[in-house]
Amino acid sequence: MHVGMAAAKAQSLFRGLMLVDADAEADRAALERIALWALTIYSPIVAVDGIDGIVMDTEGADHLQGGELPMVTKIANQFLARKLSARVAVADSWGTAHACARAINRATIVVPPGETVRFVERLPISLLRLPAKIVSDLRNLGFQTIGELANTPRAPLTLRFGPEVGRRLDQMFCRASEPIQPIRTPELIEVSKAFAEPIGAAETINKYVGRLVVQLVDELRKRGLGVRRADLIVEKVDGTRQAIRAGTAKPARDIAWLTKLFRDRTEKIEPGFGIERLTLVAVMVEPLEEAQKVSALVEDDITDVTPLIDIYGNRGQRVYRVGPVASDVPERAVQRISPVAEPIAVAWVSHWRRPVRLLPRPELIEAIALMPDRPPVSIVWRGRRRKVKLADGPERIFGEWWQRDAEMDAVRDYFVIEDEAGERLWVFRSGDGVDPETGSHRWFCHGIFA
């Protein structure tokens, strides 16, 4: 099956084929919503790419997601969670990423720097984003792959087809820039400053960044909003763009603090031959009302750690706190929440001791213990044998049958043990020690006490 095939022929080839009328306008609106979603999370520079994709400039932003591979994996997983099929590619150029995402049958593709040729030379010329007439004429001349076209002398191609073929090849192989025009909506609040003469000095950049922050805060105040995430877009005289993103844990309109967040990062700006425009965009905003500070004579002044959270967050370090979940199963009883989230009504049960460090997953250990309910007298964990001097337990935890059918009869018996070196561990036996239906009767280490 291919694009342009007659519907009757497709139905004759595939029994039970479902036909759905295309809705180009709905598709375009959906792509714009996806682009705006990506704008608020992944990159300051996002645009719709054709009729079936979006493009992002992730330079300087991928480290916030842990690197290129974790970033594309996270994006692909988020689409999959919404039952959407997507291929996510990252490369040196827009053209390479566009081609790889559409031709390579993998959910995620990372093209290492400098390896564009190896990835695209065998791809069809239709992925060069050339007009259909030019692609058809090139095929009539015998060109099938991008590699064949790239290895052909440029002059005859330009004489026959004009500059478009060479321009697309140069863009793909990073010999010519291809700026991305970021998506914008009327709801986005932005302020900008164009310069009659290009600027490049760090002091000058910082001065105008401060002025833009003042203008942005004025617009936010008029609408009763505070900024959670803002982007500084730097447009250079050579047509390229650079972006700097700053975020806050809470909605903010503090001019001095927002200016500091951006000025701490303006050293990353590479002005090149000069900057001709600076644009400051509030990509994520929330309602914010002014609150009067209460006198310290009335109640204790609470230290605000939000600035510290902002500093760590803008350095690419993930900041969170642990909150309780209503579950007896230890690995389900905790969740990561925002460091400034409202208090949670659920509380941890306090009548049983819990380790300060819960292992990401229970680790299998070798244990010598009397069945069915005695603690181990000796264990081997991580290649080291430990003799148990003290033990407390068992604490029986039952499976949550409403979560999984396999937990209908499952139980765990937990013990707090202390070895001869004074280290205290949280171990459990899977099962009740009698009935094999309740567990494997193997032992695991699940936590470490202080």
Short mmCIF file of C-alpha atoms in Angstrom, two decimals:
data_model
loop_
_atom_site.label_atom_id
_atom_site.label_comp_id
_atom_site.label_asym_id
_atom_site.label_seq_id
_atom_site.Cartn_x
_atom_site.Cartn_y
_atom_site.Cartn_z
CA MET A 1 0.00 0.00 0.00
CA HIS A 2 1.29 3.48 -0.80
CA VAL A 3 0.13 7.08 -0.91
CA GLY A 4 -1.95 7.69 -4.03
CA MET A 5 -3.18 4.11 -4.39
CA ALA A 6 -6.81 3.79 -5.44
CA ALA A 7 -9.08 2.95 -2.51
CA ALA A 8 -10.74 0.10 -4.44
CA LYS A 9 -7.36 -1.52 -5.08
CA ALA A 10 -6.32 -1.18 -1.46
CA GLN A 11 -9.56 -2.81 -0.31
CA SER A 12 -9.02 -5.70 -2.73
CA LEU A 13 -5.53 -6.27 -1.31
CA PHE A 14 -6.46 -6.00 2.38
CA ARG A 15 -9.71 -7.63 3.51
CA GLY A 16 -11.57 -5.64 6.14
CA LEU A 17 -9.64 -2.45 5.43
CA MET A 18 -11.28 0.53 7.15
CA LEU A 19 -11.50 3.79 5.21
CA VAL A 20 -11.74 7.09 7.08
CA ASP A 21 -12.20 10.45 5.41
CA ALA A 22 -9.16 12.69 5.77
CA ASP A 23 -9.58 15.92 7.71
CA ALA A 24 -6.61 18.10 6.84
CA GLU A 25 -7.75 20.98 9.03
CA ALA A 26 -8.13 18.78 12.10
CA ASP A 27 -4.73 17.22 11.43
CA ARG A 28 -3.13 20.67 11.18
CA ALA A 29 -4.74 21.77 14.44
CA ALA A 30 -3.57 18.59 16.18
CA LEU A 31 0.00 19.14 14.95
CA GLU A 32 -0.07 22.69 16.29
CA ARG A 33 -1.25 21.43 19.69
CA ILE A 34 1.60 18.91 19.74
CA ALA A 35 4.09 21.62 18.77
CA LEU A 36 2.86 23.89 21.58
CA TRP A 37 3.13 20.99 24.03
CA ALA A 38 6.73 20.39 22.93
CA LEU A 39 7.42 24.13 23.22
CA THR A 40 6.50 24.17 26.89
CA ILE A 41 8.51 21.05 27.78
CA TYR A 42 11.45 20.38 25.48
CA SER A 43 12.69 23.31 23.41
CA PRO A 44 12.18 27.05 22.95
CA ILE A 45 12.27 26.64 19.17
CA VAL A 46 9.54 24.35 17.81
CA ALA A 47 7.67 24.42 14.50
CA VAL A 48 5.29 22.27 12.45
CA ASP A 49 7.21 20.24 9.84
CA GLY A 50 5.06 19.48 6.83
CA ILE A 51 1.72 17.73 7.25
CA ASP A 52 2.88 14.97 9.57
CA GLY A 53 5.63 16.17 11.89
CA ILE A 54 7.17 18.77 14.11
CA VAL A 55 10.77 19.98 14.31
CA MET A 56 12.64 21.23 17.37
CA ASP A 57 16.01 22.87 17.86
CA THR A 58 17.26 21.05 20.97
CA GLU A 59 20.76 22.51 21.08
CA GLY A 60 21.36 23.64 24.64
CA ALA A 61 18.10 22.07 25.83
CA ASP A 62 18.73 18.32 25.61
CA HIS A 63 20.87 18.31 28.78
CA LEU A 64 17.75 19.20 30.75
CA GLN A 65 16.38 15.78 29.78
CA GLY A 66 19.61 13.88 30.50
CA GLY A 67 21.01 13.92 26.96
CA GLU A 68 19.84 13.19 23.42
CA LEU A 69 18.99 9.50 23.83
CA PRO A 70 17.01 9.91 27.08
CA MET A 71 15.21 12.88 25.52
CA VAL A 72 14.07 11.09 22.34
CA THR A 73 13.16 8.00 24.37
CA LYS A 74 11.02 10.09 26.70
CA ILE A 75 9.28 11.80 23.77
CA ALA A 76 8.54 8.47 22.08
CA ASN A 77 7.20 6.99 25.32
CA GLN A 78 4.92 9.97 25.89
CA PHE A 79 3.40 9.54 22.43
CA LEU A 80 3.04 5.80 23.02
CA ALA A 81 1.26 6.44 26.33
CA ARG A 82 -1.31 8.47 24.38
CA LYS A 83 -1.66 5.63 21.82
CA LEU A 84 0.05 7.66 19.08
CA SER A 85 2.63 6.15 16.75
CA ALA A 86 5.69 8.36 16.39
CA ARG A 87 9.31 8.20 15.28
CA VAL A 88 11.71 10.59 16.95
CA ALA A 89 15.07 11.44 15.38
CA VAL A 90 17.82 13.81 16.46
CA ALA A 91 20.62 14.85 14.10
CA ASP A 92 22.98 17.67 13.17
CA SER A 93 20.47 19.24 10.78
CA TRP A 94 16.74 19.63 10.29
CA GLY A 95 16.93 17.88 6.93
CA THR A 96 18.71 14.81 8.32
CA ALA A 97 16.33 14.45 11.25
CA HIS A 98 13.34 14.88 8.90
CA ALA A 99 14.59 12.14 6.56
CA CYS A 100 15.62 9.65 9.26
CA ALA A 101 12.34 9.96 11.16
CA ARG A 102 10.40 9.09 8.02
CA ALA A 103 12.62 6.39 6.55
CA ILE A 104 14.17 4.43 9.42
CA ASN A 105 11.74 2.01 11.02
CA ARG A 106 12.67 2.63 14.64
CA ALA A 107 10.89 4.59 17.37
CA THR A 108 14.06 6.54 18.22
CA ILE A 109 17.01 7.46 16.05
CA VAL A 110 20.12 9.33 17.23
CA VAL A 111 22.51 10.34 14.45
CA PRO A 112 25.94 10.90 16.05
CA PRO A 113 27.68 14.19 15.17
CA GLY A 114 29.53 13.98 11.88
CA GLU A 115 27.82 10.76 10.71
CA THR A 116 25.09 12.32 8.57
CA VAL A 117 26.40 10.84 5.31
CA ARG A 118 26.35 7.27 6.65
CA PHE A 119 22.73 7.59 7.74
CA VAL A 120 21.23 9.34 4.70
CA GLU A 121 23.22 8.23 1.66
CA ARG A 122 20.91 5.26 0.99
CA LEU A 123 17.66 7.11 1.68
CA PRO A 124 15.36 8.03 -1.25
CA ILE A 125 15.60 11.49 -2.81
CA SER A 126 11.93 12.12 -1.97
CA LEU A 127 13.07 12.85 1.60
CA LEU A 128 15.04 15.92 0.52
CA ARG A 129 11.84 18.00 0.72
CA LEU A 130 12.08 18.93 -2.95
CA PRO A 131 9.05 19.80 -5.11
CA ALA A 132 7.33 16.70 -6.53
CA LYS A 133 8.13 17.75 -10.12
CA ILE A 134 11.87 17.92 -9.41
CA VAL A 135 11.80 14.53 -7.64
CA SER A 136 9.99 12.97 -10.60
CA ASP A 137 12.46 14.43 -13.10
CA LEU A 138 15.44 13.27 -11.02
CA ARG A 139 14.06 9.74 -10.95
CA ASN A 140 13.60 9.82 -14.71
CA LEU A 141 17.31 10.63 -14.94
CA GLY A 142 18.15 7.58 -12.82
CA PHE A 143 18.67 9.19 -9.39
CA GLN A 144 17.19 7.11 -6.57
CA THR A 145 19.17 7.86 -3.41
CA ILE A 146 20.46 10.97 -1.68
CA GLY A 147 24.00 9.62 -1.90
CA GLU A 148 23.82 9.37 -5.69
CA LEU A 149 22.60 12.93 -5.91
CA ALA A 150 25.19 14.27 -3.45
CA ASN A 151 28.05 12.69 -5.44
CA THR A 152 26.94 14.30 -8.71
CA PRO A 153 28.68 17.52 -9.87
CA ARG A 154 26.65 20.52 -8.74
CA ALA A 155 26.83 22.64 -11.91
CA PRO A 156 24.74 20.35 -14.21
CA LEU A 157 22.10 19.93 -11.48
CA THR A 158 21.84 23.68 -10.96
CA LEU A 159 21.64 24.29 -14.71
CA ARG A 160 18.82 21.76 -15.09
CA PHE A 161 16.84 22.21 -11.84
CA GLY A 162 17.91 25.57 -10.42
CA PRO A 163 19.44 26.16 -6.97
CA GLU A 164 16.84 24.21 -4.95
CA VAL A 165 18.57 20.80 -5.18
CA GLY A 166 21.90 22.19 -4.04
CA ARG A 167 20.27 24.22 -1.28
CA ARG A 168 18.52 21.18 0.19
CA LEU A 169 21.70 19.10 0.03
CA ASP A 170 23.72 21.86 1.71
CA GLN A 171 21.11 22.18 4.45
CA MET A 172 21.08 18.43 5.07
CA PHE A 173 24.88 18.23 5.29
CA CYS A 174 25.16 21.37 7.48
CA ARG A 175 26.84 23.44 4.78
CA ALA A 176 24.00 26.00 4.88
CA SER A 177 21.86 27.11 7.79
CA GLU A 178 18.12 26.45 7.97
CA PRO A 179 16.54 28.56 10.70
CA ILE A 180 13.38 27.25 12.35
CA GLN A 181 10.58 29.79 12.61
CA PRO A 182 9.10 29.02 16.05
CA ILE A 183 5.38 28.46 16.39
CA ARG A 184 3.55 31.33 18.07
CA THR A 185 -0.07 31.78 19.16
CA PRO A 186 -1.95 34.89 20.28
CA GLU A 187 -2.00 33.51 23.83
CA LEU A 188 1.78 33.56 24.15
CA ILE A 189 3.11 36.67 25.85
CA GLU A 190 6.30 37.97 24.25
CA VAL A 191 8.35 41.14 24.05
CA SER A 192 11.23 41.85 21.70
CA LYS A 193 13.91 44.36 20.84
CA ALA A 194 15.34 44.84 17.33
CA PHE A 195 18.69 46.58 16.89
CA ALA A 196 19.65 49.00 14.14
CA GLU A 197 23.26 47.92 14.65
CA PRO A 198 24.09 44.34 15.69
CA ILE A 199 25.21 43.87 19.30
CA GLY A 200 27.58 41.30 20.73
CA ALA A 201 29.14 42.51 23.99
CA ALA A 202 28.04 40.61 27.10
CA GLU A 203 27.29 43.83 29.01
CA THR A 204 25.05 45.08 26.20
CA ILE A 205 23.20 41.77 26.00
CA ASN A 206 22.61 41.76 29.75
CA LYS A 207 21.38 45.35 29.69
CA TYR A 208 18.70 44.62 27.11
CA VAL A 209 17.76 41.32 28.75
CA GLY A 210 16.99 43.29 31.90
CA ARG A 211 14.81 45.73 29.95
CA LEU A 212 12.91 42.89 28.28
CA VAL A 213 12.24 41.29 31.66
CA VAL A 214 10.72 44.56 32.89
CA GLN A 215 8.45 44.72 29.82
CA LEU A 216 7.43 41.06 30.19
CA VAL A 217 6.59 41.47 33.88
CA ASP A 218 4.44 44.51 33.03
CA GLU A 219 2.44 42.39 30.57
CA LEU A 220 2.11 39.57 33.09
CA ARG A 221 0.93 41.95 35.81
CA LYS A 222 -1.78 43.35 33.56
CA ARG A 223 -3.18 39.85 33.09
CA GLY A 224 -2.72 38.65 36.67
CA LEU A 225 -0.23 35.99 35.62
CA GLY A 226 3.16 34.75 36.73
CA VAL A 227 5.74 33.05 34.53
CA ARG A 228 6.78 29.45 35.09
CA ARG A 229 8.92 29.05 31.99
CA ALA A 230 10.38 31.70 29.69
CA ASP A 231 12.61 31.60 26.62
CA LEU A 232 15.10 34.15 25.38
CA ILE A 233 15.37 33.84 21.58
CA VAL A 234 18.56 35.30 20.09
CA GLU A 235 18.38 36.07 16.36
CA LYS A 236 21.74 36.64 14.68
CA VAL A 237 22.67 38.50 11.51
CA ASP A 238 23.63 35.24 9.76
CA GLY A 239 20.03 34.01 10.05
CA THR A 240 20.64 31.50 12.84
CA ARG A 241 18.92 31.43 16.22
CA GLN A 242 19.97 30.52 19.71
CA ALA A 243 17.66 30.04 22.68
CA ILE A 244 18.04 30.13 26.44
CA ARG A 245 15.36 28.76 28.74
CA ALA A 246 14.74 29.62 32.38
CA GLY A 247 12.10 28.13 34.63
CA THR A 248 10.72 28.73 38.09
CA ALA A 249 9.19 26.36 40.62
CA LYS A 250 6.32 28.77 41.28
CA PRO A 251 4.69 31.48 39.16
CA ALA A 252 6.93 34.55 39.40
CA ARG A 253 6.91 38.26 38.52
CA ASP A 254 9.98 39.31 40.47
CA ILE A 255 11.99 41.46 38.05
CA ALA A 256 15.29 41.12 39.90
CA TRP A 257 15.03 37.34 40.23
CA LEU A 258 13.96 36.69 36.62
CA THR A 259 16.74 38.97 35.38
CA LYS A 260 19.28 37.04 37.45
CA LEU A 261 18.09 33.68 36.09
CA PHE A 262 18.68 34.84 32.51
CA ARG A 263 21.89 36.77 33.15
CA ASP A 264 23.38 33.69 34.79
CA ARG A 265 23.00 31.96 31.43
CA THR A 266 23.76 34.69 28.89
CA GLU A 267 27.39 33.59 28.89
CA LYS A 268 26.21 30.66 26.75
CA ILE A 269 25.19 33.08 23.98
CA GLU A 270 27.51 33.00 20.98
CA PRO A 271 26.86 36.29 19.14
CA GLY A 272 28.93 35.40 16.08
CA PHE A 273 28.80 38.33 13.66
CA GLY A 274 26.26 40.07 15.85
CA ILE A 275 22.73 39.88 17.26
CA GLU A 276 19.95 41.75 15.50
CA ARG A 277 16.98 40.86 17.71
CA LEU A 278 16.24 39.61 21.22
CA THR A 279 12.83 38.12 22.04
CA LEU A 280 11.60 37.09 25.47
CA VAL A 281 8.64 34.68 25.46
CA ALA A 282 6.60 33.43 28.42
CA VAL A 283 5.80 29.90 27.22
CA MET A 284 4.22 28.73 30.49
CA VAL A 285 2.24 31.00 32.77
CA GLU A 286 -0.09 30.52 35.73
CA PRO A 287 -2.39 32.82 37.69
CA LEU A 288 -0.56 34.81 40.34
CA GLU A 289 -2.05 37.10 42.94
CA GLU A 290 -0.04 39.50 45.05
CA ALA A 291 0.05 38.42 48.70
CA GLN A 292 0.90 40.64 51.64
CA LYS A 293 3.60 39.30 53.93
CA VAL A 294 2.47 38.59 57.47
CA SER A 295 4.35 40.30 60.27
CA ALA A 296 6.87 38.12 62.08
CA LEU A 297 5.18 39.24 65.33
CA VAL A 298 2.10 37.28 64.31
CA GLU A 299 3.61 34.06 63.00
CA ASP A 300 7.02 32.61 62.32
CA ASP A 301 8.64 33.60 59.04
CA ILE A 302 9.05 30.53 56.81
CA THR A 303 12.21 30.34 54.72
CA ASP A 304 11.42 30.31 51.02
CA VAL A 305 13.62 27.74 49.25
CA THR A 306 12.07 28.41 45.85
CA PRO A 307 15.12 30.43 44.62
CA LEU A 308 17.41 27.49 45.40
CA ILE A 309 15.07 25.13 43.54
CA ASP A 310 15.08 27.49 40.54
CA ILE A 311 18.89 27.60 40.45
CA TYR A 312 19.22 23.81 40.51
CA GLY A 313 16.44 23.36 37.98
CA ASN A 314 17.99 25.78 35.49
CA ARG A 315 21.30 23.96 35.74
CA GLY A 316 19.64 20.83 34.40
CA GLN A 317 19.40 19.09 37.77
CA ARG A 318 16.05 17.49 38.47
CA VAL A 319 14.59 18.61 41.78
CA TYR A 320 11.74 16.76 43.46
CA ARG A 321 10.56 15.57 46.85
CA VAL A 322 9.09 12.27 47.93
CA GLY A 323 5.44 12.05 48.87
CA PRO A 324 3.33 9.23 50.33
CA VAL A 325 0.93 6.99 48.43
CA ALA A 326 -1.88 4.96 50.01
CA SER A 327 -0.29 1.53 49.55
CA ASP A 328 1.20 -1.15 51.83
CA VAL A 329 3.58 -2.40 49.13
CA PRO A 330 6.82 -0.45 49.81
CA GLU A 331 7.77 0.31 46.19
CA ARG A 332 4.27 1.69 45.58
CA ALA A 333 4.07 3.72 48.77
CA VAL A 334 6.21 6.61 47.48
CA GLN A 335 5.96 9.00 44.56
CA ARG A 336 8.03 11.85 43.20
CA ILE A 337 6.25 15.18 43.40
CA SER A 338 7.11 18.81 42.75
CA PRO A 339 9.24 20.34 45.51
CA VAL A 340 6.62 23.08 45.91
CA ALA A 341 3.54 20.87 45.67
CA GLU A 342 0.72 21.33 48.15
CA PRO A 343 0.70 18.99 51.19
CA ILE A 344 -0.75 15.55 50.48
CA ALA A 345 -3.58 14.28 52.67
CA VAL A 346 -2.19 10.72 52.70
CA ALA A 347 0.38 9.96 55.42
CA TRP A 348 2.84 7.10 55.83
CA VAL A 349 1.97 4.49 58.44
CA SER A 350 4.32 5.13 61.35
CA HIS A 351 3.99 2.04 63.57
CA TRP A 352 6.53 0.06 61.51
CA ARG A 353 10.08 1.19 60.89
CA ARG A 354 11.04 2.02 57.33
CA PRO A 355 14.55 2.32 55.85
CA VAL A 356 15.94 5.71 54.89
CA ARG A 357 16.96 4.24 51.54
CA LEU A 358 14.63 1.99 49.56
CA LEU A 359 16.44 0.13 46.77
CA PRO A 360 15.06 0.73 43.25
CA ARG A 361 14.06 -2.92 43.13
CA PRO A 362 14.47 -5.81 45.63
CA GLU A 363 17.86 -7.54 45.25
CA LEU A 364 18.08 -11.32 45.52
CA ILE A 365 20.13 -12.59 48.47
CA GLU A 366 21.18 -15.99 49.80
CA ALA A 367 19.85 -16.60 53.30
CA ILE A 368 19.97 -19.33 55.93
CA ALA A 369 16.79 -19.29 58.03
CA LEU A 370 14.39 -21.65 59.75
CA MET A 371 10.98 -21.90 58.13
CA PRO A 372 8.30 -20.70 58.30
CA ASP A 373 8.67 -17.47 60.27
CA ARG A 374 12.19 -17.21 61.64
CA PRO A 375 14.62 -14.43 60.59
CA PRO A 376 17.79 -15.31 58.70
CA VAL A 377 20.92 -16.11 60.71
CA SER A 378 23.24 -15.44 57.78
CA ILE A 379 22.91 -13.78 54.37
CA VAL A 380 25.03 -13.20 51.27
CA TRP A 381 24.34 -9.86 49.62
CA ARG A 382 26.36 -8.29 46.79
CA GLY A 383 29.01 -10.99 47.11
CA ARG A 384 29.61 -10.51 50.83
CA ARG A 385 28.55 -12.91 53.60
CA ARG A 386 27.03 -11.27 56.67
CA LYS A 387 26.26 -12.87 60.01
CA VAL A 388 23.04 -11.61 61.57
CA LYS A 389 23.40 -10.47 65.20
CA LEU A 390 19.98 -8.89 65.76
CA ALA A 391 16.65 -9.23 63.98
CA ASP A 392 13.15 -7.84 64.37
CA GLY A 393 10.03 -9.16 62.65
CA PRO A 394 8.27 -10.50 60.77
CA GLU A 395 6.06 -7.75 59.37
CA ARG A 396 3.69 -9.36 56.88
CA ILE A 397 2.66 -7.37 53.84
CA PHE A 398 -0.06 -8.73 51.59
CA GLY A 399 -0.31 -8.31 47.84
CA GLU A 400 -2.78 -5.85 46.36
CA TRP A 401 -5.12 -8.07 44.36
CA TRP A 402 -6.90 -5.04 42.90
CA GLN A 403 -3.64 -4.02 41.23
CA ARG A 404 -2.72 -7.38 39.68
CA ASP A 405 -4.41 -10.79 39.70
CA ALA A 406 -1.02 -12.41 40.44
CA GLU A 407 -1.00 -10.73 43.87
CA MET A 408 -4.24 -12.40 45.02
CA ASP A 409 -2.39 -14.78 47.39
CA ALA A 410 1.03 -13.10 47.47
CA VAL A 411 2.63 -12.16 50.80
CA ARG A 412 6.00 -10.90 51.98
CA ASP A 413 7.51 -11.29 55.45
CA TYR A 414 9.86 -8.38 56.23
CA PHE A 415 12.63 -8.36 58.86
CA VAL A 416 14.96 -5.66 60.12
CA ILE A 417 18.36 -7.29 60.57
CA GLU A 418 21.69 -6.03 61.88
CA ASP A 419 25.00 -7.65 60.93
CA GLU A 420 28.22 -7.91 62.93
CA ALA A 421 29.45 -4.61 61.45
CA GLY A 422 26.38 -2.76 62.74
CA GLU A 423 24.77 -2.25 59.31
CA ARG A 424 21.00 -2.62 59.36
CA LEU A 425 19.12 -3.95 56.35
CA TRP A 426 15.49 -4.47 55.43
CA VAL A 427 15.02 -7.98 54.01
CA PHE A 428 12.00 -10.07 53.16
CA ARG A 429 11.04 -13.59 52.21
CA SER A 430 8.63 -13.92 49.29
CA GLY A 431 5.80 -16.11 50.57
CA ASP A 432 4.61 -17.27 53.97
CA GLY A 433 7.16 -20.09 54.24
CA VAL A 434 4.52 -22.80 53.89
CA ASP A 435 2.27 -22.39 50.86
CA PRO A 436 4.11 -22.08 47.50
CA GLU A 437 1.11 -20.18 46.12
CA THR A 438 2.04 -17.21 48.31
CA GLY A 439 5.53 -16.73 46.83
CA SER A 440 8.81 -18.28 45.77
CA HIS A 441 10.20 -18.45 49.35
CA ARG A 442 13.35 -16.70 48.12
CA TRP A 443 14.94 -13.89 50.12
CA PHE A 444 15.53 -10.31 49.01
CA CYS A 445 17.13 -7.14 50.36
CA HIS A 446 14.87 -4.12 49.88
CA GLY A 447 16.30 -1.27 51.95
CA ILE A 448 19.08 0.15 54.12
CA PHE A 449 18.63 1.82 57.49
CA ALA A 450 20.72 4.74 58.72
#
